[in-house]
Amino acid sequence: MTATILSIRAAGPLVTIQDGGRRGLMRFGVPHSGPMDRLAFAAANRALGNTPDAPVIEVSLAGLSLSCEEGEVGIAIAGGGFIVDHAGHKGGSWQVLTLRAGQVLRIRPGFRGSWCYLALAGALEAQEWLGSASTHTMSGLGGGALVPGQMLTVRDARRVAAQDLPCPLIARPRPVVHVTKGPQDRYFSAAAWQEFIQGDWRLTPSGDRMGVRLSGPLLVPQGPLDMPSEPVVRGSVQVAGDGVATVLLADHQTTGGYPRIATVLDCDLDGLAQLRPRDRLRFIPVTGPEAVAMARSRAGVIARFLEGIDRLASPD
Amino acid sequence: MLAPPLLRPVAEHGLLVEFGALMTPEVHERVLQLDAALTRQPFPGFAEAVPGSATLLVRFDPLVADHHSVGAHVLALLGAPFTAPQPRLHEMPVCYDAELSPDLRDVAAATGLSPDEVIAQHLAASFEVSMYGFAPGYAYLTGVPQAIRVPRKPAAIRDVPRGSVLIAGQQCIVSTLTMPTGWSIIGRSPRRVLTGDADHPFLFEVGDRVRFTRITRAEFDWMEGA
């Protein structure tokens, strides 16, 4: 039980500290933030027996390299299909291992996925803002983006036995997602709605934690764009005046004056976030009751998966 | 008798309560009344309410509630007599020193007033905190007098310091972060909307009233340093 020191050797853009996020503050302009893939985040923390919302490192497609300077610490890596190089041994994301003084850990993109989580067996020291260490990328508030040369301290670090974690189907990138219509669908013609749900969409490289722009049919709003500023959510499909659609994600602005043609179900968003630029995406419309039924069913599947991870973390 | 609002499902976790398509004082008043009523009488599974211009977004836990049960709760609240709490009044100090108000002369030129007349109009106005948006702590203060309303600038200016007092159309904002803006910068306030106080992190509640009071450059510098 001692402090372990990690040194960041390389960290690309959008490699940040995230925890469970800050809730209930959208009325003050503050989105929830937190992990882009909440399922992989939860799996990484629970694989170590951590509290479910403990701060972790969220690794983007830009990759991360760090070394252990002092002490040792168990880590769990989950999310996507990244390539993990631990002291010269190559493996994938979805594993638990112990990092020891002098060892280097590298995480870089593999064959799929955009986000990967590195949880630590111990307490990662991170700056909090409004009760959460999650980085709000627009302001940089919270734990912040990692930069080369930065030192991280893990208090009460524990070592853990190495093992693989299961990556279930529900944690895969999700190229087909469900949406409810609107709430500002009145700005779009029936033909535009058909184009939206039949369209062959792709993610563009223009994406970050705030949202991802899509390429596909132009959905030019009809009539004057006289919409006042109204609340938006993670999952809002917002269409700018030029007809280009954007899906809003974890660090979204909380209100906006562009119409939302549809809203992606929250239970599909972790999988959408794991898609990569140029990946295909399709939208399937559902009603409100269907959306709730899907969310409840998905929550059951996720709970069973995470209970399985808990059993791996404490086998007795 | 007021028309009932439209209830629009937003994914599996939200209901957008739409009182009108456009923002009017009457419509926005209904948004704030429902917001206050929900705060006083939430339903099981209530997550948060987010006021907009003409709508209130009600977010809920889909494992506990659904759009139908939330809609029924909202309609019941709207049917019951309700007195909204008295809004608080805030006085925001603002310094109009030339260095801190780079767009004051342009606003004066655009409105046919002198810079001192623009300042007098801004100081005479009473603002309502309509909603937050854009960025953390960006409170939209509605109530810029007709005489000094100007549109957004065609292009945003980068790295505008926090605390800048910005106007566009009928809205005024005291910025909280160093950010780009296309709004006109007419002064700067040393008072932080993001207070840094963990128990009371935001200066305004939606629905509060705000007036600006003029301070000198020396007072501004002293308050900034304090």
XYZ file of C-alpha atoms in Angstrom:
542
model
C 0.000 0.000 0.000
C 2.054 2.882 -1.275
C 2.033 5.579 -3.913
C 2.898 4.589 -7.461
C 4.201 7.184 -9.903
C 3.486 6.972 -13.642
C 5.162 9.191 -16.215
C 3.420 10.092 -19.477
C 5.887 9.553 -22.341
C 3.508 10.260 -25.217
C -0.177 11.163 -25.325
C -2.001 12.222 -28.471
C -4.908 14.654 -28.539
C -8.036 13.694 -26.612
C -6.299 11.411 -24.133
C -7.980 12.592 -20.933
C -8.932 11.733 -17.373
C -12.571 10.646 -17.096
C -14.724 9.358 -14.258
C -18.460 8.712 -14.067
C -19.138 12.322 -15.101
C -21.075 15.185 -13.534
C -24.839 14.869 -13.548
C -27.750 17.202 -13.117
C -25.925 20.362 -14.223
C -27.148 20.661 -17.812
C -29.411 23.501 -16.667
C -26.186 25.449 -15.961
C -24.632 24.721 -19.351
C -22.579 21.770 -18.116
C -22.909 18.445 -19.981
C -22.371 15.120 -18.210
C -19.031 14.459 -19.934
C -17.533 11.201 -18.618
C -16.414 8.274 -20.775
C -17.366 8.101 -24.449
C -17.911 4.331 -23.955
C -19.466 3.933 -20.509
C -19.695 0.153 -20.748
C -15.965 -0.358 -21.388
C -15.199 2.196 -18.649
C -17.369 0.290 -16.159
C -15.788 -3.035 -17.165
C -12.261 -1.665 -16.593
C -13.068 -0.330 -13.116
C -15.026 -3.369 -12.011
C -12.301 -5.745 -13.220
C -10.144 -4.224 -10.461
C -12.858 -4.094 -7.811
C -12.794 -0.269 -7.972
C -15.778 1.916 -7.246
C -17.715 1.997 -10.539
C -17.160 5.732 -11.198
C -13.438 5.882 -10.295
C -11.244 8.110 -12.509
C -9.448 6.380 -15.399
C -7.437 7.366 -18.448
C -9.498 7.522 -21.643
C -7.248 6.708 -24.605
C -8.166 8.038 -28.035
C -7.054 6.848 -31.488
C -3.989 9.032 -30.911
C -2.625 6.475 -28.421
C -0.752 6.615 -25.127
C 2.649 5.610 -23.832
C 3.549 5.732 -20.154
C 6.154 4.307 -17.834
C 6.055 3.275 -14.209
C 8.644 5.346 -12.339
C 8.083 4.116 -8.792
C 6.125 1.304 -7.200
C 3.748 -0.986 -9.014
C 0.066 -0.950 -9.862
C -2.540 -3.277 -11.284
C -4.298 -1.959 -14.360
C -7.285 -3.023 -16.400
C -7.615 -2.133 -20.069
C -10.997 -2.329 -21.795
C -12.649 -0.865 -24.873
C -12.375 -1.356 -28.610
C -9.684 -3.574 -30.087
C -6.537 -1.636 -29.231
C -2.988 -3.007 -29.225
C -1.301 -3.062 -25.841
C 2.452 -3.424 -25.497
C 3.418 -4.146 -21.888
C 7.188 -4.251 -21.358
C 7.628 -5.783 -24.797
C 4.713 -8.261 -24.566
C 1.991 -7.582 -27.131
C -1.650 -8.118 -26.339
C -5.039 -6.529 -26.842
C -7.371 -4.337 -24.863
C -9.579 -6.332 -22.463
C -6.916 -7.549 -20.073
C -5.673 -7.057 -16.539
C -1.981 -6.850 -15.707
C 0.448 -5.347 -13.193
C 2.787 -2.559 -14.256
C 6.069 -2.459 -12.325
C 8.767 0.179 -11.839
C 10.843 0.583 -14.992
C 8.210 -0.940 -17.293
C 6.666 0.857 -20.246
C 3.053 0.457 -21.374
C 1.957 1.494 -24.856
C -1.612 1.560 -26.127
C -2.308 2.220 -29.799
C -5.254 1.646 -32.124
C -5.750 -1.891 -33.391
C -8.325 -3.341 -35.732
C -11.390 -1.620 -34.300
C -12.676 0.914 -31.809
C -12.000 4.569 -31.101
C -11.764 4.634 -27.292
C -9.989 2.480 -24.748
C -9.919 2.766 -20.929
C -7.027 2.304 -18.557
C -8.241 1.834 -14.995
C -5.870 1.680 -12.054
C -6.016 -0.525 -8.934
C -5.760 2.333 -6.472
C -6.799 5.964 -6.297
C -5.653 8.047 -9.284
C -5.030 11.614 -8.119
C -6.906 13.958 -10.432
C -8.176 17.519 -10.310
C -11.928 17.676 -9.771
C -14.362 20.273 -11.082
C -17.973 20.359 -9.884
C -17.492 17.087 -8.049
C -16.030 15.104 -10.937
C -12.582 14.455 -12.405
C -14.040 14.062 -15.913
C -12.345 16.352 -18.399
C -14.701 18.791 -20.118
C -12.685 19.206 -23.270
C -13.993 22.624 -24.365
C -12.778 24.253 -21.130
C -10.095 21.772 -20.089
C -11.675 21.753 -16.611
C -11.621 18.546 -14.566
C -8.763 16.047 -14.639
C -7.539 17.398 -17.961
C -5.831 16.131 -21.096
C -2.599 14.217 -20.506
C 0.635 15.732 -21.811
C 4.098 14.229 -22.252
C 6.226 14.668 -19.158
C 3.243 14.725 -16.830
C 3.453 12.582 -13.682
C 0.416 10.735 -12.330
C 0.171 9.530 -8.751
C -1.805 6.448 -7.770
C -2.343 6.192 -4.035
C -2.941 2.884 -2.274
C -1.843 1.049 -5.406
C -2.335 -2.736 -5.447
C -0.934 -5.399 -7.716
C -3.331 -7.808 -9.416
C -3.089 -11.205 -11.094
C -2.883 -10.982 -14.889
C -5.918 -12.251 -16.786
C -7.940 -11.650 -19.908
C -11.334 -9.971 -19.803
C -14.237 -11.024 -22.004
C -15.273 -8.516 -24.688
C -18.979 -9.136 -25.230
C -20.893 -8.417 -28.443
C -22.615 -5.453 -26.785
C -19.214 -3.739 -26.390
C -18.500 -3.817 -30.138
C -18.711 -0.758 -32.397
C -22.356 -0.366 -33.429
C -23.007 0.518 -37.095
C -26.823 0.404 -36.744
C -28.382 2.581 -34.053
C -31.940 3.390 -33.028
C -33.437 6.874 -32.956
C -36.608 8.594 -31.887
C -37.924 11.127 -34.373
C -37.300 14.812 -33.713
C -37.905 16.667 -31.504
C -37.531 19.354 -34.225
C -38.485 17.159 -37.199
C -41.020 19.789 -38.276
C -38.136 21.637 -39.954
C -37.690 18.734 -42.387
C -39.788 17.494 -45.289
C -41.108 13.912 -45.381
C -38.581 13.275 -48.153
C -35.714 14.478 -45.935
C -36.853 12.139 -43.144
C -36.879 9.204 -45.611
C -33.381 10.156 -46.727
C -32.310 10.223 -43.108
C -33.580 6.733 -42.219
C -32.708 5.118 -45.566
C -29.447 6.974 -46.008
C -26.081 5.342 -46.060
C -24.160 7.471 -43.566
C -20.523 7.572 -42.688
C -18.612 9.200 -39.854
C -16.220 11.916 -40.996
C -12.797 12.574 -39.425
C -14.336 15.777 -38.065
C -15.183 14.446 -34.633
C -14.192 14.862 -31.020
C -15.747 14.423 -27.586
C -18.376 17.074 -28.403
C -19.745 15.335 -31.479
C -19.063 13.734 -34.813
C -20.021 15.145 -38.177
C -21.564 12.712 -40.673
C -21.344 12.476 -44.434
C -24.408 11.381 -46.360
C -27.532 12.987 -47.789
C -27.893 16.736 -47.271
C -30.952 17.308 -45.071
C -31.600 20.953 -45.825
C -34.117 22.324 -43.304
C -37.239 23.771 -44.886
C -38.553 27.222 -44.160
C -36.770 29.913 -42.195
C -34.398 28.725 -39.478
C -36.199 30.704 -36.811
C -35.697 28.154 -34.070
C -34.847 29.618 -30.676
C -32.136 28.028 -28.547
C -33.432 24.785 -27.035
C -31.920 21.971 -24.938
C -29.954 19.230 -26.675
C -28.741 15.885 -25.362
C -25.962 13.420 -25.938
C -27.282 11.634 -29.024
C -29.045 14.603 -30.648
C -28.705 14.508 -34.437
C -28.360 18.190 -35.181
C -28.596 19.566 -38.715
C -26.875 22.860 -39.483
C -28.245 25.332 -42.020
C -26.123 23.773 -44.752
C -27.853 20.395 -44.269
C -24.902 18.588 -42.673
C -25.800 16.270 -39.771
C -23.793 15.966 -36.542
C -24.344 13.486 -33.705
C -23.687 15.178 -30.370
C -21.597 13.234 -27.858
C -20.353 13.373 -24.236
C -19.085 16.988 -24.114
C -21.945 18.476 -26.167
C -23.191 22.014 -25.709
C -26.366 21.903 -23.642
C -28.535 24.093 -25.877
C -28.500 25.007 -29.541
C -30.455 26.768 -32.222
C -30.181 24.185 -35.006
C -33.039 21.699 -35.459
C -32.600 18.080 -34.332
C -34.070 15.666 -36.849
C -33.677 12.691 -34.499
C -32.139 11.524 -31.223
C -29.992 8.397 -30.937
C -30.950 6.176 -28.011
C -28.492 6.546 -25.159
C -28.146 2.746 -24.933
C -26.737 2.726 -28.508
C -24.313 5.639 -28.030
C -21.361 3.781 -26.495
C -21.268 1.561 -29.577
C -21.681 4.538 -31.922
C -18.782 6.330 -30.214
C -16.566 3.295 -30.886
C -17.050 3.649 -34.667
C -14.142 5.158 -36.562
C -13.971 7.904 -39.168
C -15.296 6.585 -42.513
C -17.211 3.720 -40.822
C -20.784 3.241 -42.033
C -23.771 4.165 -39.879
C -27.524 3.568 -40.273
C -30.460 4.850 -38.241
C -33.581 2.830 -37.365
C -36.570 4.819 -36.039
C -38.398 3.591 -32.941
C -41.244 4.988 -30.821
C -40.839 6.250 -27.266
C -42.204 3.008 -25.713
C -39.949 0.920 -27.961
C -36.966 3.054 -26.917
C -37.698 2.516 -23.211
C -38.169 -1.244 -23.741
C -34.824 -1.456 -25.571
C -33.035 0.502 -22.838
C -34.441 -1.807 -20.145
C -33.506 -4.935 -22.043
C -29.984 -3.617 -22.741
C -29.534 -2.628 -19.077
C -30.238 -6.240 -18.089
C -27.641 -7.608 -20.517
C -25.043 -5.081 -19.309
C -25.758 -5.829 -15.631
C -25.199 -9.578 -16.224
C -21.953 -8.900 -18.130
C -20.615 -6.625 -15.393
C -21.570 -9.154 -12.691
C -19.433 -11.655 -14.593
C -16.543 -9.161 -14.509
C -17.070 -8.719 -10.747
C -16.666 -12.504 -10.317
C -13.370 -12.372 -12.233
C -12.202 -9.541 -9.956
C -12.939 -11.522 -6.778
C -13.062 -15.215 -7.737
C -14.145 -16.430 -4.289
C -57.234 28.833 -20.809
C -53.709 28.093 -22.006
C -53.189 25.449 -24.659
C -51.507 22.324 -23.273
C -47.882 21.928 -24.347
C -46.730 19.439 -26.957
C -44.884 16.461 -25.448
C -42.111 15.088 -27.648
C -40.106 11.963 -26.770
C -36.324 12.432 -26.810
C -34.626 9.015 -27.042
C -35.399 6.723 -24.078
C -34.565 9.254 -21.373
C -36.182 12.582 -22.200
C -39.454 14.363 -22.788
C -39.357 17.777 -24.436
C -42.251 19.876 -23.169
C -42.870 22.451 -25.873
C -44.961 25.484 -24.929
C -44.529 27.243 -28.260
C -42.400 27.282 -31.383
C -40.953 30.723 -30.648
C -39.792 32.474 -27.519
C -42.175 35.069 -26.106
C -42.201 36.323 -22.507
C -45.456 34.409 -21.857
C -44.105 31.154 -23.293
C -40.848 31.452 -21.385
C -42.730 32.172 -18.163
C -44.537 28.841 -18.557
C -41.177 27.084 -19.077
C -39.881 28.539 -15.817
C -43.078 27.753 -13.911
C -42.980 24.096 -14.894
C -39.273 23.979 -14.064
C -39.964 25.349 -10.575
C -42.937 23.022 -10.073
C -40.821 19.984 -11.011
C -38.105 21.034 -8.595
C -40.684 21.160 -5.831
C -42.521 18.000 -6.903
C -40.246 15.631 -8.828
C -41.458 12.181 -9.889
C -39.749 8.818 -9.196
C -36.898 8.506 -11.703
C -36.576 12.268 -12.322
C -33.019 13.049 -13.471
C -32.950 16.735 -14.348
C -34.843 19.527 -16.095
C -33.172 21.819 -18.631
C -34.909 25.106 -19.489
C -34.751 26.332 -23.081
C -36.342 29.331 -24.754
C -39.781 27.872 -25.363
C -39.309 24.318 -24.088
C -38.366 22.426 -20.949
C -36.417 19.201 -21.373
C -37.326 16.706 -18.639
C -34.807 13.885 -18.321
C -35.588 10.653 -16.510
C -34.231 7.192 -15.705
C -35.855 4.822 -18.226
C -35.542 1.935 -15.762
C -37.952 3.742 -13.423
C -40.141 6.007 -15.562
C -41.250 6.284 -19.194
C -42.465 9.050 -21.517
C -46.088 8.344 -20.693
C -45.707 8.475 -16.903
C -43.534 11.594 -17.121
C -46.026 13.282 -19.458
C -48.879 12.526 -17.048
C -46.899 14.015 -14.151
C -46.095 17.151 -16.156
C -49.724 17.681 -17.191
C -50.881 17.208 -13.599
C -48.375 19.843 -12.409
C -49.562 22.254 -15.098
C -53.163 21.751 -14.013
C -52.477 22.561 -10.366
C -52.276 26.126 -9.062
C -48.675 27.090 -8.522
C -46.838 30.184 -7.430
C -43.301 30.394 -8.743
C -40.705 31.372 -6.141
C -39.658 35.011 -6.086
C -36.642 35.501 -8.338
C -33.472 36.806 -6.721
C -31.982 40.081 -7.924
C -28.257 40.233 -8.670
C -26.149 43.316 -9.166
C -23.274 42.647 -11.551
C -20.402 45.137 -11.419
C -19.177 46.078 -14.889
C -16.291 48.245 -16.012
C -16.692 49.973 -19.381
C -13.053 51.151 -19.564
C -12.009 51.436 -23.217
C -9.445 48.664 -22.909
C -12.113 46.277 -21.588
C -14.862 47.269 -24.053
C -13.325 46.988 -27.522
C -16.703 46.980 -29.319
C -18.402 49.795 -27.411
C -17.644 52.387 -30.117
C -18.880 50.090 -32.877
C -22.138 49.447 -31.012
C -22.526 53.207 -30.568
C -21.883 53.814 -34.263
C -24.321 51.055 -35.288
C -27.107 52.388 -33.066
C -26.563 56.110 -33.624
C -25.797 56.713 -29.956
C -22.734 57.926 -28.128
C -20.720 55.383 -26.114
C -22.008 56.994 -22.907
C -25.595 56.592 -24.117
C -24.978 52.899 -24.877
C -23.617 52.494 -21.342
C -26.607 54.335 -19.878
C -29.013 52.053 -21.760
C -27.172 48.938 -20.569
C -27.190 50.158 -16.950
C -30.881 51.068 -17.073
C -32.014 47.660 -18.282
C -33.351 44.828 -16.113
C -32.365 41.386 -17.362
C -33.844 37.947 -16.787
C -31.686 34.810 -16.648
C -33.539 32.949 -19.412
C -31.378 29.874 -19.669
C -27.828 28.621 -19.765
C -26.150 27.276 -22.879
C -23.136 27.315 -25.195
C -20.576 26.673 -22.452
C -20.540 26.084 -18.660
C -21.977 29.059 -16.805
C -22.941 30.952 -19.972
C -26.196 32.478 -18.701
C -28.356 34.107 -21.367
C -29.567 37.396 -19.863
C -32.597 38.572 -21.816
C -33.421 42.254 -21.843
C -30.991 44.280 -23.957
C -32.949 47.492 -24.728
C -34.153 47.914 -28.304
C -32.004 51.049 -28.703
C -28.700 49.149 -28.354
C -29.529 45.808 -30.001
C -26.948 44.771 -32.570
C -26.633 41.521 -34.533
C -23.748 39.106 -34.113
C -20.556 40.032 -35.877
C -19.923 38.170 -39.129
C -16.831 36.460 -37.726
C -15.868 35.415 -34.218
C -12.958 37.030 -32.372
C -10.603 34.576 -30.684
C -9.439 34.437 -27.056
C -11.954 36.849 -25.549
C -11.171 36.933 -21.801
C -13.565 35.514 -19.231
C -15.743 38.063 -17.519
C -16.379 39.879 -20.798
C -19.832 41.446 -21.007
C -21.213 40.524 -24.418
C -24.367 41.569 -26.257
C -26.167 40.293 -29.378
C -29.831 40.919 -30.177
C -31.844 40.956 -26.954
C -29.297 38.811 -25.077
C -26.376 39.676 -22.826
C -23.795 37.203 -21.478
C -21.020 37.535 -18.913
C -18.536 35.005 -20.237
C -16.973 32.414 -17.952
C -14.150 31.043 -20.094
C -11.604 32.520 -22.464
C -13.335 31.647 -25.734
C -14.014 32.932 -29.225
C -17.172 35.027 -29.625
C -19.017 36.850 -32.373
C -20.915 38.952 -29.845
C -20.026 42.592 -29.140
C -17.778 43.147 -26.115
C -18.995 46.223 -24.215
C -17.313 45.782 -20.829
C -15.924 43.352 -18.309
C -17.130 42.160 -14.926
C -14.864 41.012 -12.106
C -17.683 38.848 -10.674
C -17.541 35.166 -11.668
C -20.662 33.309 -12.768
C -18.671 30.111 -12.087
C -18.142 31.044 -8.451
C -15.637 28.358 -7.491
C -17.743 27.727 -4.368
C -18.477 23.987 -4.187
C -21.768 24.524 -2.334
C -22.999 27.223 -4.704
C -21.061 26.816 -7.964
C -23.270 28.990 -10.220
C -24.091 32.611 -9.447
C -27.547 32.612 -11.088
C -30.572 30.346 -11.093
C -32.652 30.404 -14.250
C -35.414 32.973 -13.675
C -33.255 35.307 -11.539
C -33.078 39.026 -12.381
C -29.836 40.893 -13.093
C -28.892 44.568 -13.228
C -25.475 45.965 -14.037
C -23.749 48.581 -11.893
C -20.849 50.609 -13.158
C -17.435 50.407 -11.517
C -14.262 52.324 -12.269
C -11.111 50.790 -13.685
C -9.445 51.111 -10.284
C -12.342 49.243 -8.629
C -12.212 46.592 -11.379
C -8.481 46.070 -10.925
C -8.889 45.864 -7.160
C -11.731 43.294 -7.424
C -9.840 41.255 -10.007
C -6.827 41.152 -7.720
C -8.822 40.326 -4.619
